[in-house]
One Martini backbone bead per residue (centre of mass of N, CA, C, O) as a GRO file, in nm:
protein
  104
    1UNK     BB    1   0.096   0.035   0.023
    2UNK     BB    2   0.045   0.385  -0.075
    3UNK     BB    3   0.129   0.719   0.091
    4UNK     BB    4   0.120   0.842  -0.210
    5UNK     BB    5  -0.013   1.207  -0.311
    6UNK     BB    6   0.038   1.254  -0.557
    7UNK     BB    7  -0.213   1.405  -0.754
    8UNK     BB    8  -0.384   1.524  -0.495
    9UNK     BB    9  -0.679   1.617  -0.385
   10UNK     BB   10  -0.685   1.780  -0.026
   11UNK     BB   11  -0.951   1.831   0.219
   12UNK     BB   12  -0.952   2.057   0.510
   13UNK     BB   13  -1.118   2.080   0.762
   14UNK     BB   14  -0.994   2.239   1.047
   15UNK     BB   15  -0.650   2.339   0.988
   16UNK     BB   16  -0.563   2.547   1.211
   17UNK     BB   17  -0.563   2.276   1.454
   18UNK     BB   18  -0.458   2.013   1.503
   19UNK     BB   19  -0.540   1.798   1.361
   20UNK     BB   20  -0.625   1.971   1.072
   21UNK     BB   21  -0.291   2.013   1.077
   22UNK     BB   22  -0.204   1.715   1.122
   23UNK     BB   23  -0.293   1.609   0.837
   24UNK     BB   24  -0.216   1.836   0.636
   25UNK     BB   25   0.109   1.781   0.680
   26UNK     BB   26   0.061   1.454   0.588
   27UNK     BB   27  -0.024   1.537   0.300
   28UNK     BB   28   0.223   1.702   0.198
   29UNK     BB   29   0.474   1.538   0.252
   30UNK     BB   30   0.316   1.312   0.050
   31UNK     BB   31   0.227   1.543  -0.202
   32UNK     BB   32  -0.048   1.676  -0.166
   33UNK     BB   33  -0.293   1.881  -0.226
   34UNK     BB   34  -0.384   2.149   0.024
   35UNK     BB   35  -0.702   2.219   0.097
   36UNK     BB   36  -0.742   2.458   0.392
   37UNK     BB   37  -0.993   2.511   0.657
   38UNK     BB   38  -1.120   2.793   0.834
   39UNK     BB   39  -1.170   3.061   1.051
   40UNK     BB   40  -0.901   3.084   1.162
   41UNK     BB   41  -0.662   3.255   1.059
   42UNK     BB   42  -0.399   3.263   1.178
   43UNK     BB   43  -0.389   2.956   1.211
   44UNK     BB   44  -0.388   2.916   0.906
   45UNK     BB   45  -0.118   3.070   0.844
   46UNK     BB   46   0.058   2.834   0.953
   47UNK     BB   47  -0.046   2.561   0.802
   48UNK     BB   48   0.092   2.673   0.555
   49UNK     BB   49   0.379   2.720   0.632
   50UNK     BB   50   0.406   2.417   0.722
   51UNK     BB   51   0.305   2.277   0.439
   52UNK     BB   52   0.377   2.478   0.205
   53UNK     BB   53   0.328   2.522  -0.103
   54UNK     BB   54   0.081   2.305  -0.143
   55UNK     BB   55  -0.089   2.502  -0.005
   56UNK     BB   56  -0.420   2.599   0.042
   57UNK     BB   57  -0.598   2.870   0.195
   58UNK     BB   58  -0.909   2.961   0.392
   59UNK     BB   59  -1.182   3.143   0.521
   60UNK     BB   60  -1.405   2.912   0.644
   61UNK     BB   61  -1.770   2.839   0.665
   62UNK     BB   62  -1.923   2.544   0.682
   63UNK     BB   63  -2.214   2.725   0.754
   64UNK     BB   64  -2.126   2.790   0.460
   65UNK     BB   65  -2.217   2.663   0.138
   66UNK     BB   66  -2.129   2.882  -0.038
   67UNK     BB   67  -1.852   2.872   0.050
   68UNK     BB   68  -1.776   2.600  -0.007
   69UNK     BB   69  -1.879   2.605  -0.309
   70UNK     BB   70  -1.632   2.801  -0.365
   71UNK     BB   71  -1.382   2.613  -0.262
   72UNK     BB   72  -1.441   2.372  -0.419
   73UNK     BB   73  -1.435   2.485  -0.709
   74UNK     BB   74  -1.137   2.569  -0.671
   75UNK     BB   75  -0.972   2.328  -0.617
   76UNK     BB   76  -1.138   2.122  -0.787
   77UNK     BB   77  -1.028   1.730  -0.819
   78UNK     BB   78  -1.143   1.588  -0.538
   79UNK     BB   79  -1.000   1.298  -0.335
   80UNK     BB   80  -1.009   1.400  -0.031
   81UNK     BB   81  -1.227   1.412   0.284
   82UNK     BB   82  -1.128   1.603   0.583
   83UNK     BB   83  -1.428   1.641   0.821
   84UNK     BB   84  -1.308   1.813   1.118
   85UNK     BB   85  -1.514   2.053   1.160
   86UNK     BB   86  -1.648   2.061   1.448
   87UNK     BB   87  -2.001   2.051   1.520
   88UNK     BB   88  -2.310   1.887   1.629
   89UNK     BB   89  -2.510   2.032   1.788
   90UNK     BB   90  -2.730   1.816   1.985
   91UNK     BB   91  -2.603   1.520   1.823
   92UNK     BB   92  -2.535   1.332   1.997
   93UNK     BB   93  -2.581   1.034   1.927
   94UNK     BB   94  -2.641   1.062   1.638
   95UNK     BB   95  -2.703   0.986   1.345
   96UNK     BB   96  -2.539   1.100   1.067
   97UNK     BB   97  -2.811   1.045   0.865
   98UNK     BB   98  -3.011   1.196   1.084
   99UNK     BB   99  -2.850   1.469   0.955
  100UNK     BB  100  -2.933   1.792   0.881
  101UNK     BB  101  -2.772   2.048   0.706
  102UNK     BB  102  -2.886   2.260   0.901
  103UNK     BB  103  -2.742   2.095   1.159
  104UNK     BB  104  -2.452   2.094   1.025
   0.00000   0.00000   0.00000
């Protein structure tokens, strides 16, 4: 199995700290092109720096579908999302699938 993702673009929400700062830099390590988002900007300007030339963040409010949906298309064509940001207010142990976009 090849942990190499020359060629691949992946995005990651909440990617300004913790895990999808960590998960950014090792997919950028990688090769893959990072396209990372948070609402937290200064610390997302730390994982760009940290992640290098491949990476490009901006900043995103997953709970803005319109911006959601112009950030994915300018990233282009994306093979792995890792959606890390934030949390559903409200909806602990409830099965993911029978939560609504509104909810998310």
């Amino acid at each position: 199995m090849s942990l190499e993702f020359t060629g691949r673009t992946v995005i990651v929400t909440g990617a300004a700290h913790g895990l999808g700062r960590a998960i950014s830099i090792a997919f950028a390590a990688r090769g893959a092109a990072v396209w990372g988002c948070d609402v937290i900007g200064d610390e997302l300007a730390e994982t760009q720096r940290l992640c290098g030339k491949g990476c490009t963040t901006a900043v995103v409010d997953v709970r803005d579908k319109k911006a959601v949906e112009r950030f994915v298309a300018e990233a282009g064509d994306v093979h792995i999302l890792v959606n890390n940001a934030g949390g559903v207010l409200g909806q602990v142990g409830r099965p993911l699938e029978e939560v609504t976009a509104e909810q998310w």
